[in-house]
mmCIF file of C-alpha atoms in Angstrom:
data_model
loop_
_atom_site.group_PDB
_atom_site.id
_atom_site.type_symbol
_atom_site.label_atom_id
_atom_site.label_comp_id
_atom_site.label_asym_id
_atom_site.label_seq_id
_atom_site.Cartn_x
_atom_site.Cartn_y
_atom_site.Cartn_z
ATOM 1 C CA UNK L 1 115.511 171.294 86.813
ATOM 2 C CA UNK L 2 119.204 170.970 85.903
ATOM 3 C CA UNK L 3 121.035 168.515 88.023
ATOM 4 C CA UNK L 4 124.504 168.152 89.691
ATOM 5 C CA UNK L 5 127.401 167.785 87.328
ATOM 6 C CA UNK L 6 129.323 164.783 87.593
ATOM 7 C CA UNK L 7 132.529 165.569 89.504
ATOM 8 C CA UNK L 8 135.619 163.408 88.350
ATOM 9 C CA UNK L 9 139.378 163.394 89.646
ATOM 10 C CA UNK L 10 142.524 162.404 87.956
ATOM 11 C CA UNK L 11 144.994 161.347 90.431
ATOM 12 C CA UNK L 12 149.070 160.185 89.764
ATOM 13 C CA UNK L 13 152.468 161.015 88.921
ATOM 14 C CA UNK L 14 153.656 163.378 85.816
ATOM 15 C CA UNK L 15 151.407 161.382 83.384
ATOM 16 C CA UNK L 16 148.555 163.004 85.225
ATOM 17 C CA UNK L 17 150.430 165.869 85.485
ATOM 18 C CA UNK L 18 151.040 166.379 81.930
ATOM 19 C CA UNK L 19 154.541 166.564 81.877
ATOM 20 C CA UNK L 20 156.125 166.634 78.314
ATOM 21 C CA UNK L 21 160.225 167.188 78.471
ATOM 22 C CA UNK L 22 161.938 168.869 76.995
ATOM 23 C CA UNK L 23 158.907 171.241 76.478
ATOM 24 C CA UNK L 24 158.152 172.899 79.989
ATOM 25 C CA UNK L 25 154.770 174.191 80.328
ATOM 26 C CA UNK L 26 151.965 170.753 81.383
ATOM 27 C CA UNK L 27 149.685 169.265 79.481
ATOM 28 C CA UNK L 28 147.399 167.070 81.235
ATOM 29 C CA UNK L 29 144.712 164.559 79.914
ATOM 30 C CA UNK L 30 142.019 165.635 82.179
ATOM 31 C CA UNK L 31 140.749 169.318 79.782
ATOM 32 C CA UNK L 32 140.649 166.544 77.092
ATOM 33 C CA UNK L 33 138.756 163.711 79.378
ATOM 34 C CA UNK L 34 136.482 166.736 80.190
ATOM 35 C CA UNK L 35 136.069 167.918 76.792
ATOM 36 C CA UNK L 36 135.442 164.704 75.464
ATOM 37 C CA UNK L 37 132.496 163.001 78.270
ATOM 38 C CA UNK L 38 130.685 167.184 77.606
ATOM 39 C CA UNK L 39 130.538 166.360 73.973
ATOM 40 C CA UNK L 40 129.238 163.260 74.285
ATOM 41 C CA UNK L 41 126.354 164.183 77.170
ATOM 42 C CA UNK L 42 125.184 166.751 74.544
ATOM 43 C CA UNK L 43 125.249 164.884 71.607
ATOM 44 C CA UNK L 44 123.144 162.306 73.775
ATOM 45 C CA UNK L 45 120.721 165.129 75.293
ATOM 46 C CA UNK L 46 119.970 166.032 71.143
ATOM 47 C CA UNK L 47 118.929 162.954 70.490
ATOM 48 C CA UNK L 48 116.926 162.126 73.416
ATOM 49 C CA UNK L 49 115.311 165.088 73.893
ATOM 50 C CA UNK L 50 112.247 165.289 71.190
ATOM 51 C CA UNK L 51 111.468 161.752 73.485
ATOM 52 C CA UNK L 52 112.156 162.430 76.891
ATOM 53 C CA UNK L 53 109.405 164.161 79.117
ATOM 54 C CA UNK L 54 111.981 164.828 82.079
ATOM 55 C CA UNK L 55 111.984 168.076 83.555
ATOM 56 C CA UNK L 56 115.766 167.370 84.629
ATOM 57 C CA UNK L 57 118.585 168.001 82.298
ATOM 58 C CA UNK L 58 122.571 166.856 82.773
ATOM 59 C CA UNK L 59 124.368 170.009 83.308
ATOM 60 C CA UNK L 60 127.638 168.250 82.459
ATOM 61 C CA UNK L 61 131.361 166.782 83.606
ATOM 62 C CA UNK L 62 133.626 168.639 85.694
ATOM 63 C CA UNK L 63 137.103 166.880 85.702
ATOM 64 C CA UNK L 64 139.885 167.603 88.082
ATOM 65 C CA UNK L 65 143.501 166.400 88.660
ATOM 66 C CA UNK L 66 146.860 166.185 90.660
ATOM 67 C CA UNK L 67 149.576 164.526 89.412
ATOM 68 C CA UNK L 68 152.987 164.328 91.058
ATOM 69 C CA UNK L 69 155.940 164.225 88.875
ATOM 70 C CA UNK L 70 158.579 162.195 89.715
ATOM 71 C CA UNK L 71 156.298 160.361 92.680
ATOM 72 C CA UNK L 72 156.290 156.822 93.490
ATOM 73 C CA UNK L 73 152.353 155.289 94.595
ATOM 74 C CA UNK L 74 154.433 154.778 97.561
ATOM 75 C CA UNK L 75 155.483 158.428 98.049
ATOM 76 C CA UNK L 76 151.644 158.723 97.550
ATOM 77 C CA UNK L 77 150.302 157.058 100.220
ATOM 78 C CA UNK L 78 152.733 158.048 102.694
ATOM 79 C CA UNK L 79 151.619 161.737 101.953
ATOM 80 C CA UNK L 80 147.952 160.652 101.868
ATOM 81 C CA UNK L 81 147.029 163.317 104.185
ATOM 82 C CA UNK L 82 148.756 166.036 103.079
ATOM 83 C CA UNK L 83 146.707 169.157 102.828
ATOM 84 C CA UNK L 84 148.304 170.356 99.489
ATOM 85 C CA UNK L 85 149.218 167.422 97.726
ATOM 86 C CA UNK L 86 147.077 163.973 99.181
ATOM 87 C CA UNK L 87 144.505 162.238 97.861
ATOM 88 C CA UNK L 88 142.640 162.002 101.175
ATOM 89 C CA UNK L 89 142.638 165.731 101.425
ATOM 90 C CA UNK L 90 141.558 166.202 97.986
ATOM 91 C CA UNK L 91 138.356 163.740 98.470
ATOM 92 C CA UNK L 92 137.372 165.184 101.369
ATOM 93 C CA UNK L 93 137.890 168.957 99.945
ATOM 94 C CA UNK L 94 135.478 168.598 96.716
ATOM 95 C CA UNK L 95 132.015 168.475 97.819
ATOM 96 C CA UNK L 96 128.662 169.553 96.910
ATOM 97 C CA UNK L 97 128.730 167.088 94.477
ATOM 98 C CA UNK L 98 130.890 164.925 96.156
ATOM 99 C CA UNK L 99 133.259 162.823 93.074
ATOM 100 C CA UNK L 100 131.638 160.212 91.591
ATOM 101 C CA UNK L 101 134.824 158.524 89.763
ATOM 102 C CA UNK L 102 138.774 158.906 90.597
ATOM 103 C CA UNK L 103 141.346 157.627 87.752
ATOM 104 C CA UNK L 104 144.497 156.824 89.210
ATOM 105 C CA UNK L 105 147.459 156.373 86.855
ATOM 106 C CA UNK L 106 150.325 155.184 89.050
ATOM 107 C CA UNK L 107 153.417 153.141 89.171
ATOM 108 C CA UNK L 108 155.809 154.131 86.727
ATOM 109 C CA UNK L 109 157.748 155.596 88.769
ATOM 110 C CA UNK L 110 157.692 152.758 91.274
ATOM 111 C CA UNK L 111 159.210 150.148 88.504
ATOM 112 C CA UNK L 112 161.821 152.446 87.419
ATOM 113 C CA UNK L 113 162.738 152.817 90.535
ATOM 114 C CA UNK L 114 162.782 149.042 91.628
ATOM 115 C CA UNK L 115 164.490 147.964 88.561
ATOM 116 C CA UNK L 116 166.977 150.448 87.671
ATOM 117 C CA UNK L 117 169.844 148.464 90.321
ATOM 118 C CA UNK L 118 168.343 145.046 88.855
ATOM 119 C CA UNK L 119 170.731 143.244 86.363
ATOM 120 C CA UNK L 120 168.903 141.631 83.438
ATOM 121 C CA UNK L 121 167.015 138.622 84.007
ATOM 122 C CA UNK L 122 167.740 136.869 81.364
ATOM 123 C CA UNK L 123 170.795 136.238 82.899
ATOM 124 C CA UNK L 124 169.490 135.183 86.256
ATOM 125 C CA UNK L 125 168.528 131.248 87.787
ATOM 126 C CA UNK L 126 164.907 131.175 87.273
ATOM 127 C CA UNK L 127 163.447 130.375 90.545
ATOM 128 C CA UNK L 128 164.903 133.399 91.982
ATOM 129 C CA UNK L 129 164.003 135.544 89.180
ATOM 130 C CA UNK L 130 160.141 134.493 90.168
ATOM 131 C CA UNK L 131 160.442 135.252 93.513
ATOM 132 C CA UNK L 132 162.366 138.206 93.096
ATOM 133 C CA UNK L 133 159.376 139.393 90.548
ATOM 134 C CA UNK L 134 156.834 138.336 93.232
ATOM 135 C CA UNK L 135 158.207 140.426 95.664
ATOM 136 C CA UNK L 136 158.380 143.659 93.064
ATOM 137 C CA UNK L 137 154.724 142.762 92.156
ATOM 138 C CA UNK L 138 153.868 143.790 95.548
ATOM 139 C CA UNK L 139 155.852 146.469 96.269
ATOM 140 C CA UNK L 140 154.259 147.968 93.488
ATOM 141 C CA UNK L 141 150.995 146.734 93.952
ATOM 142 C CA UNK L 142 150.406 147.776 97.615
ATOM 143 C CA UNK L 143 150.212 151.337 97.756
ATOM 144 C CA UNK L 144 148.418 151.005 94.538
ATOM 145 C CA UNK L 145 145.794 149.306 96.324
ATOM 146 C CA UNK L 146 146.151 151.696 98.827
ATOM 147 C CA UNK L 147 144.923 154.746 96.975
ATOM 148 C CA UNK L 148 142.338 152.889 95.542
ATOM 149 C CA UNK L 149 140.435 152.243 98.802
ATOM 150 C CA UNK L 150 141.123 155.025 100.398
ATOM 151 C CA UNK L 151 138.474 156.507 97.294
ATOM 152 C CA UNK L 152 136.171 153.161 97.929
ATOM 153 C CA UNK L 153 135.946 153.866 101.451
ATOM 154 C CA UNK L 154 135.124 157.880 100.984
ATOM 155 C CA UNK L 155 131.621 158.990 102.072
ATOM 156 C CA UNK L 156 130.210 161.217 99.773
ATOM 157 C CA UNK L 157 126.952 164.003 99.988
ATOM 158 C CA UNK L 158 124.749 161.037 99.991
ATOM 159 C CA UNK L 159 126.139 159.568 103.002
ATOM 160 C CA UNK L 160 127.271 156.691 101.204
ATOM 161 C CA UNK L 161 130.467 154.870 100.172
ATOM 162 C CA UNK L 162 129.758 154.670 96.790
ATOM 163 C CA UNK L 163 132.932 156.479 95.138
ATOM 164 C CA UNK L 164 134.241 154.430 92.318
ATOM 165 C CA UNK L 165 137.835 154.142 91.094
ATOM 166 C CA UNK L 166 139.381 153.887 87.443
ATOM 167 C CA UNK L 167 142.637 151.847 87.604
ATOM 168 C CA UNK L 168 144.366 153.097 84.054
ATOM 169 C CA UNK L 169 147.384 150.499 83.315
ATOM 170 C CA UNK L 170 150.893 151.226 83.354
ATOM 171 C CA UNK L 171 152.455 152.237 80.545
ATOM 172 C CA UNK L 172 154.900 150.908 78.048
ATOM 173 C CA UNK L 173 158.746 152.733 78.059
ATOM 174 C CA UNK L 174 161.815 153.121 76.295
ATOM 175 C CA UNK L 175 163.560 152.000 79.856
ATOM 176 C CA UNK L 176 161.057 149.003 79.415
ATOM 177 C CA UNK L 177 162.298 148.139 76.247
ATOM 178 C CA UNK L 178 165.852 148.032 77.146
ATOM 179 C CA UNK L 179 164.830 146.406 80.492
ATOM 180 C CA UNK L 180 163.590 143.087 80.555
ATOM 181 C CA UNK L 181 162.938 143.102 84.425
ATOM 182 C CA UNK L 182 161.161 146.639 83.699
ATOM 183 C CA UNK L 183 158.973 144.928 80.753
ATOM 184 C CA UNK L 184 157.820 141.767 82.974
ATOM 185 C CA UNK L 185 157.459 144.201 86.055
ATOM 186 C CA UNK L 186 155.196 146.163 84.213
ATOM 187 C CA UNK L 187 153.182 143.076 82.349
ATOM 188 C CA UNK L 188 152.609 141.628 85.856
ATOM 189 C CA UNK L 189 151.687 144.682 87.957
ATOM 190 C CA UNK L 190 148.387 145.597 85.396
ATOM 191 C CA UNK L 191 147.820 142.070 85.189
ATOM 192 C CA UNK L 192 147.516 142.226 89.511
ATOM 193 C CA UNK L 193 145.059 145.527 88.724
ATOM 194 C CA UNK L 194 143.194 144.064 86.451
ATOM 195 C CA UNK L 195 142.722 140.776 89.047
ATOM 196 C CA UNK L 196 142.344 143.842 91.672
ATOM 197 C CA UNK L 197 139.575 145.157 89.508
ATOM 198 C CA UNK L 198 137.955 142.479 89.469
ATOM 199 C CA UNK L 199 137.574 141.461 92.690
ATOM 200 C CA UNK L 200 135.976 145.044 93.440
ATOM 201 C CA UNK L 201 132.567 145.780 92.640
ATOM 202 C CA UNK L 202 133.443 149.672 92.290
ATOM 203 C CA UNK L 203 136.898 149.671 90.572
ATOM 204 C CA UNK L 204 137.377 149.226 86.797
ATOM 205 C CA UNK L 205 140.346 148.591 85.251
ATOM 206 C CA UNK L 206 141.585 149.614 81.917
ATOM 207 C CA UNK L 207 144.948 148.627 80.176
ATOM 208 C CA UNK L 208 146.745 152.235 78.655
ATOM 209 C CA UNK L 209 145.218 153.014 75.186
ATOM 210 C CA UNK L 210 148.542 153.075 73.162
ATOM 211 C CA UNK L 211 151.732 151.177 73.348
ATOM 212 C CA UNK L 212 154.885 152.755 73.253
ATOM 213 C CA UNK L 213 156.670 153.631 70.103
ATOM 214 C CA UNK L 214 159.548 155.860 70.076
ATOM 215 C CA UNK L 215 158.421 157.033 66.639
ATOM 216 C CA UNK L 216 155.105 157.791 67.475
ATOM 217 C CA UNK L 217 153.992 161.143 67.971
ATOM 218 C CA UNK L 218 152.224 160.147 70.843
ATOM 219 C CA UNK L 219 155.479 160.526 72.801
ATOM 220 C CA UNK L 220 158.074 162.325 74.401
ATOM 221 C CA UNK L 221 161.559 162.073 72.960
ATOM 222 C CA UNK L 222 162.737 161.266 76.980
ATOM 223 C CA UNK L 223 160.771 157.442 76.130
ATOM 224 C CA UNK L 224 158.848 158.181 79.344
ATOM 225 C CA UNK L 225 156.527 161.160 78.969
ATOM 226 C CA UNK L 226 153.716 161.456 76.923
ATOM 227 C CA UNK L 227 153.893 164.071 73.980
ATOM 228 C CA UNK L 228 151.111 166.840 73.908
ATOM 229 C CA UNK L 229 149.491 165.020 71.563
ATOM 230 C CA UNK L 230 149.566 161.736 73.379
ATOM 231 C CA UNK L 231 147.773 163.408 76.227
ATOM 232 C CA UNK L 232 145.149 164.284 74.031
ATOM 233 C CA UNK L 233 144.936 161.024 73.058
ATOM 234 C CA UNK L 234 145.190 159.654 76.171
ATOM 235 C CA UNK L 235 142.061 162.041 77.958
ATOM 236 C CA UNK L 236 139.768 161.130 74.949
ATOM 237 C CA UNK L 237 140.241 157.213 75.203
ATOM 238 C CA UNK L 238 139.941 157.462 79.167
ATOM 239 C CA UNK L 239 136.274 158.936 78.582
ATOM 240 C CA UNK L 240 135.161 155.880 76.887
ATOM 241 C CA UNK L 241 135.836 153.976 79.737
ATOM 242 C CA UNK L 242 134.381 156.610 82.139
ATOM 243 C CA UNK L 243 130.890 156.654 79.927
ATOM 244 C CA UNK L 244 130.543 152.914 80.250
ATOM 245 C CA UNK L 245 131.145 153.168 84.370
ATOM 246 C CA UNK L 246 128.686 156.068 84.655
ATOM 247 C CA UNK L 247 125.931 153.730 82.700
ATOM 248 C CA UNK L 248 126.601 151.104 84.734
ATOM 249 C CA UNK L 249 126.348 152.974 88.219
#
């Protein structure tokens, strides 16, 4: 008996997308995430299978994704429902399996956004730099959130909420680098996921695999984008991640 293949969704802006200016055509992680978890489910059916009397094999990973370019997790939720382009929509769409994990890679967009009319902080009195901060935190944080139990709250074929979410870190920037508010913006948001994470029995968080170098290959020459090789990079490390939360459901 062959079972159900594991459905899982990559959801965000033009990192999911695979955006990679000033090349035009996309090249999203999630081929690469697929690849990657199929390789290693056969490599582990080989060596199991001379010692496994189960009549029911894995018959593998299907990944899917939507990614926005140009979208704040703001500009997300308010289009939740959208039947082309929200999550909601797409959760409620796949079925038969029903997805088991959703990545969500969002908020870059949100801090460039927030901090491109900011002067530098270095510059500013301290107290109101914090609060200032505080207040970004959340705007950035909150739809965030948002997204994430929307998928936690999801009943799937079994009848069951028992979706869970991946929450993939924001990204290092060239804008960051010139940007102190945009660096510390950035620093505190996945450091709110990762508390976020934590908190949740069924969301994970992981920090982004690579920092940003503008002479790594890894990256667009726009600073922003990832380079085709980057999202290569980037779907491959993700399924490391994704292995360990399958094990663990």
């Amino acid at each position: 008996m062959v079972s159900s293949p594991k459905r899982i969704f990559c959801y965000g802006d033009s990192l999911t997308a695979g955006s990679s200016p000033p090349l035009d055509p996309l090249f999203p992680y999630g081929p690469h995430l697929e690849q990657e978890l199929n390789q290693s489910l056969q490599s582990s059916a080989l060596s199991s299978s001379s010692s496994s009397s189960s009549s029911e094999s894995e018959s593998g990973v299907v990944v899917r994704w939507r990614g926005l370019p140009g979208w704040t997790a703001s500009a997300m939720v308010e289009y939740m429902n959208d039947s082309t382009i929200g999550l909601r929509s797409a959760l409620d769409a796949i079925r038969n399996p029903s997805i088991s994990i959703v990545i969500i890679l969002a908020g870059t967009n949100d801090i460039g956004s927030i901090t491109s009319s900011m002067f530098d902080s270095r510059n500013s009195d301290l107290d109101e730099s914090n609060n200032n901060n505080m207040e970004s935190v959340k705007l950035v944080m909150d739809p965030i959130v948002r997204l994430h139990k929307t998928c936690l709250d999801c009943i799937g074929d079994s009848g069951r909420k028992d979706m869970q979410t991946l929450a993939v870190g924001i990204p290092g920037s060239a804008w960051q680098e010139r940007n102190s508010n945009a660096a510390q913006l950035c620093a505190d948001v996945n450091d709110a996921l990762r508390q976020f994470a934590a908190s949740e029995e069924r969301v994970t968080y992981t920090d982004f695999p690579f920092l940003y170098q503008s002479d790594d290959i890894k990256w667009s020459s726009d600073g922003l984008h990832l380079s085709p090789e980057g999202y290569e990079t980037l779907g491959k490390c993700l399924a490391q991640s994704v292995k360990e939360m399958c094990m663990e459901k």
